[in-house]
Structures are given as structure tokens and as C-alpha cells.
CSV table of C-alpha atoms in Angstrom, one decimal:
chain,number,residue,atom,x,y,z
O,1,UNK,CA,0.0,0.0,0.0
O,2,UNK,CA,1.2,3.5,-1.0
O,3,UNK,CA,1.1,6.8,1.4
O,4,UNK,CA,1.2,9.1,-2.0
O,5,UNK,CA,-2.5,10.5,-2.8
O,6,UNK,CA,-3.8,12.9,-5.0
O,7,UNK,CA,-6.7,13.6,-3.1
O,8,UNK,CA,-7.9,16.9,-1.6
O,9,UNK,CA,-7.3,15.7,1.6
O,10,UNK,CA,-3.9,15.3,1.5
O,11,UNK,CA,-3.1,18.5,-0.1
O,12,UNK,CA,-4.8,19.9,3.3
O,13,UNK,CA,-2.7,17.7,5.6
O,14,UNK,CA,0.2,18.7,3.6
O,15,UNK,CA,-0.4,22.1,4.6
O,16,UNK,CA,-0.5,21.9,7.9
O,17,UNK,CA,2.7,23.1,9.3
O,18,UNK,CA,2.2,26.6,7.7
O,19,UNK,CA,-1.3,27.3,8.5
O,20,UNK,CA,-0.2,26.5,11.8
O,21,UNK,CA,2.1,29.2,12.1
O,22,UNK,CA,-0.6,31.2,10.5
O,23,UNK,CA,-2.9,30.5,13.1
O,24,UNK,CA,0.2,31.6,15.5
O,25,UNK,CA,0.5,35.1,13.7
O,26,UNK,CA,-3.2,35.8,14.2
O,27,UNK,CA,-3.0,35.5,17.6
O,28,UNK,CA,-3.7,39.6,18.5
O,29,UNK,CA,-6.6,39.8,16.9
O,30,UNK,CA,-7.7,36.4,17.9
O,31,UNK,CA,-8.1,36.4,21.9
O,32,UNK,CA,-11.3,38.4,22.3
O,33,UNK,CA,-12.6,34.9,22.0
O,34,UNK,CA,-9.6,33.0,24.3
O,35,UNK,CA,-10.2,32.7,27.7
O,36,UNK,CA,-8.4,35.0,30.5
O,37,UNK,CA,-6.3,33.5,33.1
O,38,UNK,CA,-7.6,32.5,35.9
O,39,UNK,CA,-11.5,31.4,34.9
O,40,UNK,CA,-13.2,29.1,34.8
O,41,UNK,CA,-13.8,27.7,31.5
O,42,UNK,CA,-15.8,25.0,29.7
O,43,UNK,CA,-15.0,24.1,26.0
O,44,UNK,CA,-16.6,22.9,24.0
O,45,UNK,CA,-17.2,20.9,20.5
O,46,UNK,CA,-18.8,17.8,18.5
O,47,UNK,CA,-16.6,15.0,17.1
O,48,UNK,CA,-13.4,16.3,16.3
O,49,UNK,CA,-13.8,19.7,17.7
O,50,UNK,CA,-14.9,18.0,21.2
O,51,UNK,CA,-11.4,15.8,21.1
O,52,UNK,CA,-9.6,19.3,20.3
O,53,UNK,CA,-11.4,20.8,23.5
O,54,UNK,CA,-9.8,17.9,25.8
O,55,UNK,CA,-6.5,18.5,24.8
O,56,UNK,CA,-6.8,22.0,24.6
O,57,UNK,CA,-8.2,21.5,28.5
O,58,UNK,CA,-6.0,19.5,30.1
O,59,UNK,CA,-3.2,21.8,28.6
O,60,UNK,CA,-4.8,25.1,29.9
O,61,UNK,CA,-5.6,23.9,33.4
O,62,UNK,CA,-2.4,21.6,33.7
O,63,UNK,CA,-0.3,24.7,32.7
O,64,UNK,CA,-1.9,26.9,35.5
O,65,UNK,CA,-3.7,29.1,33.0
O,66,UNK,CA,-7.2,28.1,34.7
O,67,UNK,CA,-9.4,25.4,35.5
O,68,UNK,CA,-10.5,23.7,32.4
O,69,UNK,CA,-13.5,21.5,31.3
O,70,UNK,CA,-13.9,19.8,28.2
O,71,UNK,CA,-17.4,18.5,27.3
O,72,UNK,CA,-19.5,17.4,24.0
O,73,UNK,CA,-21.9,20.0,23.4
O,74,UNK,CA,-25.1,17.8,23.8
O,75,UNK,CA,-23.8,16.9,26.9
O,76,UNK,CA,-22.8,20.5,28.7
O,77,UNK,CA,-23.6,20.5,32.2
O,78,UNK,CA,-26.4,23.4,32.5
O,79,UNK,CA,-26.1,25.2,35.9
O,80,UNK,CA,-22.8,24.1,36.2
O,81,UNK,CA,-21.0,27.8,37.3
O,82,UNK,CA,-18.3,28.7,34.6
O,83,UNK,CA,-16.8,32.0,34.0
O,84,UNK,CA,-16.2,31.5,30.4
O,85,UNK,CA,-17.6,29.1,27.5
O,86,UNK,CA,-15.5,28.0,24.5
O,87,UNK,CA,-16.9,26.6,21.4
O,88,UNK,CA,-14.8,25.2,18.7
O,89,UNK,CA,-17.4,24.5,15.8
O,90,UNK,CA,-15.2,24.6,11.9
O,91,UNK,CA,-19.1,25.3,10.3
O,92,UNK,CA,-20.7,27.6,12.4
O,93,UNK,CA,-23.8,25.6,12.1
O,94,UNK,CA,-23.5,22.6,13.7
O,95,UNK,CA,-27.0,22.2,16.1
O,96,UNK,CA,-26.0,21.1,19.3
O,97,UNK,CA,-23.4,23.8,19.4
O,98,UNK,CA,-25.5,26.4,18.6
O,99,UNK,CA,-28.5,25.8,21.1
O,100,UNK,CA,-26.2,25.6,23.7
O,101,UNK,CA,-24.7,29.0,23.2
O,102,UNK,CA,-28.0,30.6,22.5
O,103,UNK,CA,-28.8,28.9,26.3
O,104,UNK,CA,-26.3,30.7,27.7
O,105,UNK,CA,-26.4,34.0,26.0
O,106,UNK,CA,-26.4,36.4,29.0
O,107,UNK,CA,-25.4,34.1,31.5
O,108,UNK,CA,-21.9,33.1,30.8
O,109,UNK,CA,-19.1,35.0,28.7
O,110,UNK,CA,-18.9,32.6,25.2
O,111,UNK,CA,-16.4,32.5,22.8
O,112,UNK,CA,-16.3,30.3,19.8
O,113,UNK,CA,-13.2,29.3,17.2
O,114,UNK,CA,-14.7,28.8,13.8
O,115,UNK,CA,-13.4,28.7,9.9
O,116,UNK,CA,-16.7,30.3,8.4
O,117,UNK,CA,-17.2,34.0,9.1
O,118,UNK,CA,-20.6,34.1,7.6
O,119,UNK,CA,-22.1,31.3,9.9
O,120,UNK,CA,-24.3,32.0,13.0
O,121,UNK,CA,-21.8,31.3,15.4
O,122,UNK,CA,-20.6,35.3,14.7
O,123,UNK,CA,-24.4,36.0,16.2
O,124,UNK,CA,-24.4,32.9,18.8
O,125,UNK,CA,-21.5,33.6,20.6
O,126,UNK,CA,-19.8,37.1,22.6
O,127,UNK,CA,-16.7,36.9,20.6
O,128,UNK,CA,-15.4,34.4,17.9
O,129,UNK,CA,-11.8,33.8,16.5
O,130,UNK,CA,-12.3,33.2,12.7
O,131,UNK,CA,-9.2,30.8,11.5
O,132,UNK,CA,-10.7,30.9,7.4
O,133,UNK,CA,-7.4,30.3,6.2
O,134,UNK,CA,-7.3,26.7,7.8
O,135,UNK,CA,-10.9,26.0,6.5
O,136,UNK,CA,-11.4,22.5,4.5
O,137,UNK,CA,-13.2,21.6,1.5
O,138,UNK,CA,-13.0,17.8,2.9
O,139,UNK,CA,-16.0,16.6,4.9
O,140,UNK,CA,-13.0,14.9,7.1
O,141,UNK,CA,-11.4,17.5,9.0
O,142,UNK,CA,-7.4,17.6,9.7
O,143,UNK,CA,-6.3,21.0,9.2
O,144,UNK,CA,-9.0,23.0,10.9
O,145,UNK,CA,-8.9,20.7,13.7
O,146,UNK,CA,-5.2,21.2,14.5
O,147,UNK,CA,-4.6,24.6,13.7
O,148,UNK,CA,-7.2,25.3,16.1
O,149,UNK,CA,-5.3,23.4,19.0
O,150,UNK,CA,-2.2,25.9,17.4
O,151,UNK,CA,-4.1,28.7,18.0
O,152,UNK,CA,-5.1,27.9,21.4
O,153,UNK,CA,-1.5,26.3,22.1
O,154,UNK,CA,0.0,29.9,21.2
O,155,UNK,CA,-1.7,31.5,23.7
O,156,UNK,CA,-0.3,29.8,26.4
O,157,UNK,CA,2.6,29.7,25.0
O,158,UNK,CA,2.3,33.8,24.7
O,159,UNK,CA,0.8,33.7,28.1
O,160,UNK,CA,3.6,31.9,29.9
O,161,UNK,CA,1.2,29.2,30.4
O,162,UNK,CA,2.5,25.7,28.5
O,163,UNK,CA,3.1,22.5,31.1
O,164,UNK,CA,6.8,21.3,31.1
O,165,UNK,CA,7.7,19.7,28.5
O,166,UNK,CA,5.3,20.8,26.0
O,167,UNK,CA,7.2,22.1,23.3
O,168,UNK,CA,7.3,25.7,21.4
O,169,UNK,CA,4.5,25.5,18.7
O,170,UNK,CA,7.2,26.6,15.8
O,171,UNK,CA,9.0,23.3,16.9
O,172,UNK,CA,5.5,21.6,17.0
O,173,UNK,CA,5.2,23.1,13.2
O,174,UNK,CA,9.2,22.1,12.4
O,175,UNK,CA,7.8,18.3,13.5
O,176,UNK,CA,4.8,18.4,11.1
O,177,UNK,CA,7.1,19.3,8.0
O,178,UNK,CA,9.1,16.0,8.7
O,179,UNK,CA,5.8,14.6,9.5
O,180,UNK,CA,3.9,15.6,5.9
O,181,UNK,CA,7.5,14.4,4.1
O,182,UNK,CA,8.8,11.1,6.0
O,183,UNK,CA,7.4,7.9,4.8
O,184,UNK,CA,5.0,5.6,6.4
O,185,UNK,CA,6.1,2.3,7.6
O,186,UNK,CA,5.2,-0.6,5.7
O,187,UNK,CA,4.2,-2.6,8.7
O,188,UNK,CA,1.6,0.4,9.5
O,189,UNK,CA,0.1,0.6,6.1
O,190,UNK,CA,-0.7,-3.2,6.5
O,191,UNK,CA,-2.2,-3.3,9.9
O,192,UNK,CA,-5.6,-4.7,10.4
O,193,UNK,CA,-6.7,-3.0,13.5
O,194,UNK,CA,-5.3,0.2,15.2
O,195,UNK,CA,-5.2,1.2,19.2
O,196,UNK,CA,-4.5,4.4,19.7
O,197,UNK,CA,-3.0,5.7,23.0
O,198,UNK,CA,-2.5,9.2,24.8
O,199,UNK,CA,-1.7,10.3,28.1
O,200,UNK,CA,-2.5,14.0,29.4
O,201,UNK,CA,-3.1,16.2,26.7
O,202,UNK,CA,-2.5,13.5,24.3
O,203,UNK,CA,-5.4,11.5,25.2
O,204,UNK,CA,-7.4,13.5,22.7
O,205,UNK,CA,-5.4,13.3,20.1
O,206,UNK,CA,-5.6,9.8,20.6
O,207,UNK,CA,-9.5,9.9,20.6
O,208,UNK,CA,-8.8,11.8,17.4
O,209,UNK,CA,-6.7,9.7,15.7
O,210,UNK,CA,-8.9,6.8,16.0
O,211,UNK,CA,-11.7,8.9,14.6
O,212,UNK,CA,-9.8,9.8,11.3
O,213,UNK,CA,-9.3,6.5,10.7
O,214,UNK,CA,-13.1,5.2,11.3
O,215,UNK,CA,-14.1,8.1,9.4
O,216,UNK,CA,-12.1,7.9,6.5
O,217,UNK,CA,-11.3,4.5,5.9
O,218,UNK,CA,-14.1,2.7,7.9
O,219,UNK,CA,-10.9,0.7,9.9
O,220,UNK,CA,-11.2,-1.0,12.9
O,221,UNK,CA,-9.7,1.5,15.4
O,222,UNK,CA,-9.9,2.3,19.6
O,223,UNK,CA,-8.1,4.9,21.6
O,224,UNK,CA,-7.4,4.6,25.2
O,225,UNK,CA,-5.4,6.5,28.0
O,226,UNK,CA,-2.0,4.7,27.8
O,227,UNK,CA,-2.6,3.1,31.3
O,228,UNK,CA,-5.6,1.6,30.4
O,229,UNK,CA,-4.0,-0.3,27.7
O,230,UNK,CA,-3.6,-3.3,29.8
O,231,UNK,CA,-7.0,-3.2,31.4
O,232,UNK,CA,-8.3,-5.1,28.4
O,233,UNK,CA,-7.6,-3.3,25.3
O,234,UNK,CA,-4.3,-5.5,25.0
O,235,UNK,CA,-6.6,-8.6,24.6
O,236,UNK,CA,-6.5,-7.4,20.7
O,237,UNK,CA,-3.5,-6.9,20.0
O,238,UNK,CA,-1.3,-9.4,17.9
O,239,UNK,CA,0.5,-9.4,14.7
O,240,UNK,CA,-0.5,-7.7,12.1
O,241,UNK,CA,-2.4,-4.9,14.1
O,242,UNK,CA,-0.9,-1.7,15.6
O,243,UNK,CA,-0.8,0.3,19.1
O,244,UNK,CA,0.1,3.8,18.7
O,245,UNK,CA,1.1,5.8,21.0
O,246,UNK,CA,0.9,9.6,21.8
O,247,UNK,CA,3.4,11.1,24.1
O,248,UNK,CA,5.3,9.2,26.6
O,249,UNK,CA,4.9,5.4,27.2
O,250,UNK,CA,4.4,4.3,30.5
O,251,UNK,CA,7.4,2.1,31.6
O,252,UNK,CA,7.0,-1.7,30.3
O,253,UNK,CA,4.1,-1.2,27.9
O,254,UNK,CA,6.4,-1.7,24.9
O,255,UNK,CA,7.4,-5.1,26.4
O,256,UNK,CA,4.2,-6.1,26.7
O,257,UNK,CA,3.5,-4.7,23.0
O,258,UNK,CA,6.0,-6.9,22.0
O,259,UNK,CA,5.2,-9.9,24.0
O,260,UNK,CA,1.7,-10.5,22.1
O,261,UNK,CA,3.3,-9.8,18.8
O,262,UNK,CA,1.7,-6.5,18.2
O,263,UNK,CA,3.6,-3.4,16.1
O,264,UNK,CA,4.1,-0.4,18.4
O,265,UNK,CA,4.3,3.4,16.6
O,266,UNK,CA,6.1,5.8,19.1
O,267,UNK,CA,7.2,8.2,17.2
O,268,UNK,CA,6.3,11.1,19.9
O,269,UNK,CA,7.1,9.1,22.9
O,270,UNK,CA,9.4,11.3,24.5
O,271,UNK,CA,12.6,9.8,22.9
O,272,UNK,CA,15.1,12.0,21.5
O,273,UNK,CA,14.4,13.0,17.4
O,274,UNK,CA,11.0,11.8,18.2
O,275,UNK,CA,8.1,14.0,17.0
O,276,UNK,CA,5.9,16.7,19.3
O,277,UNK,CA,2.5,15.0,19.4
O,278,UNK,CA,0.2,17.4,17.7
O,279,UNK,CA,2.8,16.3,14.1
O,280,UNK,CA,2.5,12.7,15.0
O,281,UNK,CA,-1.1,13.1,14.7
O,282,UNK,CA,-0.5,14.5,11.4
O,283,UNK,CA,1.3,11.0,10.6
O,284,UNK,CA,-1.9,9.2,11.7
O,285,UNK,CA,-3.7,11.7,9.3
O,286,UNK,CA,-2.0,10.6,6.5
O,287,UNK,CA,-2.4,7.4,7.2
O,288,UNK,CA,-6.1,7.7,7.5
O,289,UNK,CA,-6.3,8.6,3.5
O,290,UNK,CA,-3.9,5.4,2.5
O,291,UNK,CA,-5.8,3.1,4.3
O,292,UNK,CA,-9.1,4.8,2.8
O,293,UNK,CA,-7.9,4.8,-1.0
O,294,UNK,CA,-6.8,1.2,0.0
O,295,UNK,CA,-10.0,0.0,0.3
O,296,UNK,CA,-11.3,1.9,-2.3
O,297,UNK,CA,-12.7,4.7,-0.7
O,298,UNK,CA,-12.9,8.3,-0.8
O,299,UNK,CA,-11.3,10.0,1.3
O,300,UNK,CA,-12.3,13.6,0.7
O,301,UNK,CA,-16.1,12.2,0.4
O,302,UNK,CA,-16.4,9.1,3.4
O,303,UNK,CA,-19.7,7.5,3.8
O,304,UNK,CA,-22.3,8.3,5.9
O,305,UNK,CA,-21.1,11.9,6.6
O,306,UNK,CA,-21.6,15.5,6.3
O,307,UNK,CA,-19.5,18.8,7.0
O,308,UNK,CA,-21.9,19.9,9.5
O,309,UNK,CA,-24.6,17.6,11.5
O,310,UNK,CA,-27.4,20.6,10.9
O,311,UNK,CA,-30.7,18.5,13.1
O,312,UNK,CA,-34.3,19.6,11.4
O,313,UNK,CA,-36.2,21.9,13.5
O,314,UNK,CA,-32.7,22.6,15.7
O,315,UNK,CA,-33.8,19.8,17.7
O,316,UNK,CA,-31.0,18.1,19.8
């Protein structure tokens, strides 16, 4: 199986690491919409958006910026006392988002990060960060969905605010160039099955991962916190399937990888030349579409889905 596609969904994961630094450079104009330090924030999201909103929380609040809660939007705790909403929502017109921000209008501050100016998200919430430039004509999202994470990873970055050990997001976008260029392991590309694993902030791009690859290519794929792992999830693995992890492993869990004949992916595990987590996720991206055009699917158009989950009547 080749990594090398001609599809639109490549080109946007190929573009990744600049529209990441783009995302960086519109910072100023941008964090009318970010929350303050010290609040109390909620963020949320559907789908990918709500995986982007747990990393994005357990950076903030493990950073000291704030305590942080990440939530799908159907499922937002009402009465719950925040200081601050976020929504991340790439359409602007996605339903659950939106009736939850017209709930809260004049009760909580709400901020929204979108890629469509001209959506009612401008009307729904306070303030909204518009990243257009990092808008996809893909029903799968990759680019949107990370650049927003860049955005938000800036401004704690800007803000004096990252947790140890989190790198600088122009290393972050330095990794994605090796990550858009480098080759995909055979072994990978011919994998059956796929756990993905995160720890921390990486848990959601874990929970992301996995996603891509159900979405696109309809493959058998689970994400996990990378303690979990042996608490039954390692009953699948074996030869021919993968566990990929996101960010450090814990101590042994390679061993035991290796022990029931699985392949193990740790390219952002912490080791030295290894890649910051956010571009690893751009690996698992990329191999998303060559498993998709593998089995003779579309990438940019995957079954079952739409851009935006718009309900009839608003109804949630």
C-alpha cells in the first residue's frame, strides 16, 4: 500500500505546518474569544472539535492558566457555574453547538473558534476567533482541527502558560514538516486493526486519531489512555495490528507490545528525534487517507457523513 495520494485531503494535511504558524500570527486579533487566566472555562465541541477541547483543556488547566472543562456540546452540564464558554465549531452551524450558546447567552461570557465567518456562530457567541485560512473543503477534518489546538496552544505559549515539557508550537510546526514528508512504515500501512494511546493532553489526540481513521477509511480503530491499555484493550493486540502511541509510554508497555506480537508506533514518545505529538497526529492523518484509498474509498467524500450535523427543526 502507497502513502502518496492525489486527493484533496492530502493536499490539506500537507499544509498543515504553515497554517499552523498562520494560526500563531493571528493570535492579537484572535483572543477576544480565548479565555483569561484564571476562569473558569468550559469548552466545548462535537466529534473532532470535542477531542480538540480535551486537549486543549488538560493543557490550559495543567499549565496553571485556569481550571478547564472539556465537554460534547449535547452533553454540557447546565447550571454548572463557569466564568467562560468556548466553542470550537469549523461550520458555524452545527446544532448542538449552537442551542447551547443561544442557552447561555447572558449568563456566561462565550467565545467560539470557527473557519466560516458568515455562519451563525458570529451572532451565537460574545466573541469568535475566525481561522478561514485553515478551513477545508473535505467533509473529514485535519487541518481546521489542528490549527485550532495551534491557536489555542500559542496563547499559552504567549501567556507563559505551556506545562513542562510541551514544546514551542514553531517546533510543533518544524515536526509536522518531517511529518507531511517522511514515509509511512510498511508494517503500518498493512495493519488490520489500530489502538491508539495518549496520556494528558494526548489523550485527545488519541480519541482523534482513531476517529480519522473510522471516518475515512471505515478501519477497525480504539483509543485509550495509555494506562488503560492493559485493562483489556491489549486482549486485541497481535500481529498484524498496531498500538500507537501519543506522548510518553508508560514504563514496560512496549514489552508487553511486543510480547503478544503486536507493532508499536512511538514516534512522539518522548525519545530524543522523536516528533511533538500534535505532528505525529498528522502521521496518523496521513495514514487515514492510504488506508481509505486502499479499500477503495474516498477520502475527501467518506460514507455516511456530512460537514456539519445541521438536526431539522434545531432539535437536539
Amino acid at each position: 500500500m502507497s502513502d502518496i495520494s492525489s486527493s484533496r485531503t492530502s493536499a490539506e494535511i500537507a499544509s498543515q505546518p504553515a497554517v499552523w504558524r498562520q494560526a500563531a500570527a493571528s493570535l492579537p486579533r484572535q483572543t477576544a474569544a480565548l479565555p483569561r487566566r484564571g476562569e473558569r472555562v468550559a469548552v466545548v465541541g462535537c466529534g473532532t472539535s470535542w477531542f480538540m477541547a480535551q486537549s486543549y483543556a488538560v493543557l490550559r488547566e495543567t499549565g496553571g492558566h485556569g481550571e478547564t472543562d472539556a465537554f460534547a456540546a449535547s452533553e454540557f452540564p447546565v447550571g454548572r457555574h463557569y466564568d467562560r464558554v468556548l466553542a470550537i465549531t469549523r461550520s458555524g452551524t452545527t446544532t448542538e453547538v449552537l442551542g447551547l450558546l443561544h442557552r447561555l447567552k447572558g449568563s456566561v461570557a462565550t467565545g467560539a473558534v470557527t473557519a466560516d465567518p458568515d455562519t451563525p456562530v458570529m451572532q451565537a457567541a460574545d466573541a469568535v476567533a475566525v481561522l478561514d485560512f485553515a478551513d477545508e473543503e473535505s467533509v473529514v477534518q485535519t487541518r481546521f482541527a489542528t490549527a485550532n489546538l495551534a491557536l489555542l496552544r500559542a496563547h499559552l505559549e504567549a501567556e507563559n502558560a505551556l506545562p513542562a515539557g510541551v514544546l514551542p508550537l514553531d517546533t510543533a510546526a518544524k515536526d509536522a514538516e518531517r511529518a507531511v514528508r517522511e514515509p509511512l512504515d510498511a508494517a503500518v500501512l498493512g495493519a488490520e486493526q489500530f489502538t491508539f494511546l495518549g496520556t494528558g493532553w494526548t489523550c485527545g489526540l488519541a480519541l482523534e486519531a482513531a476517529l480519522k481513521m473510522r471516518e475515512a477509511a471505515g478501519a477497525w480503530t480504539e483509543a485509550y489512555p495509555a494506562m488503560e491499555y492493559r485493562h483489556g484493550p491489549i486482549s486485541i493486540t497481535g500481529p498484524g495490528r498496531v498500538t500507537w502511541a501519543f506522548g510518553r509510554l508508560p514504563e514496560g508497555l512496549a514489552d508487553d507490545v511486543a510480547r503478544v506480537g503486536g507493532t508499536l508506533v512511538a514516534e512522539s514518545a518522548g525519545l530524543a528525534g522523536g516528533l511533538d505529538p500534535l505532528a505525529d497526529l498528522v502521521r496518523a492523518q496521513r495514514l487515514a487517507v492510504a488506508c481509505a484509498e486502499a479499500r477503495g474509498n474516498d477520502p475527501d467524500r467518506p460514507r455516511n457523513l456530512t460537514r456539519s450535523v445541521v438536526l431539522q427543526d434545531g432539535h437536539v
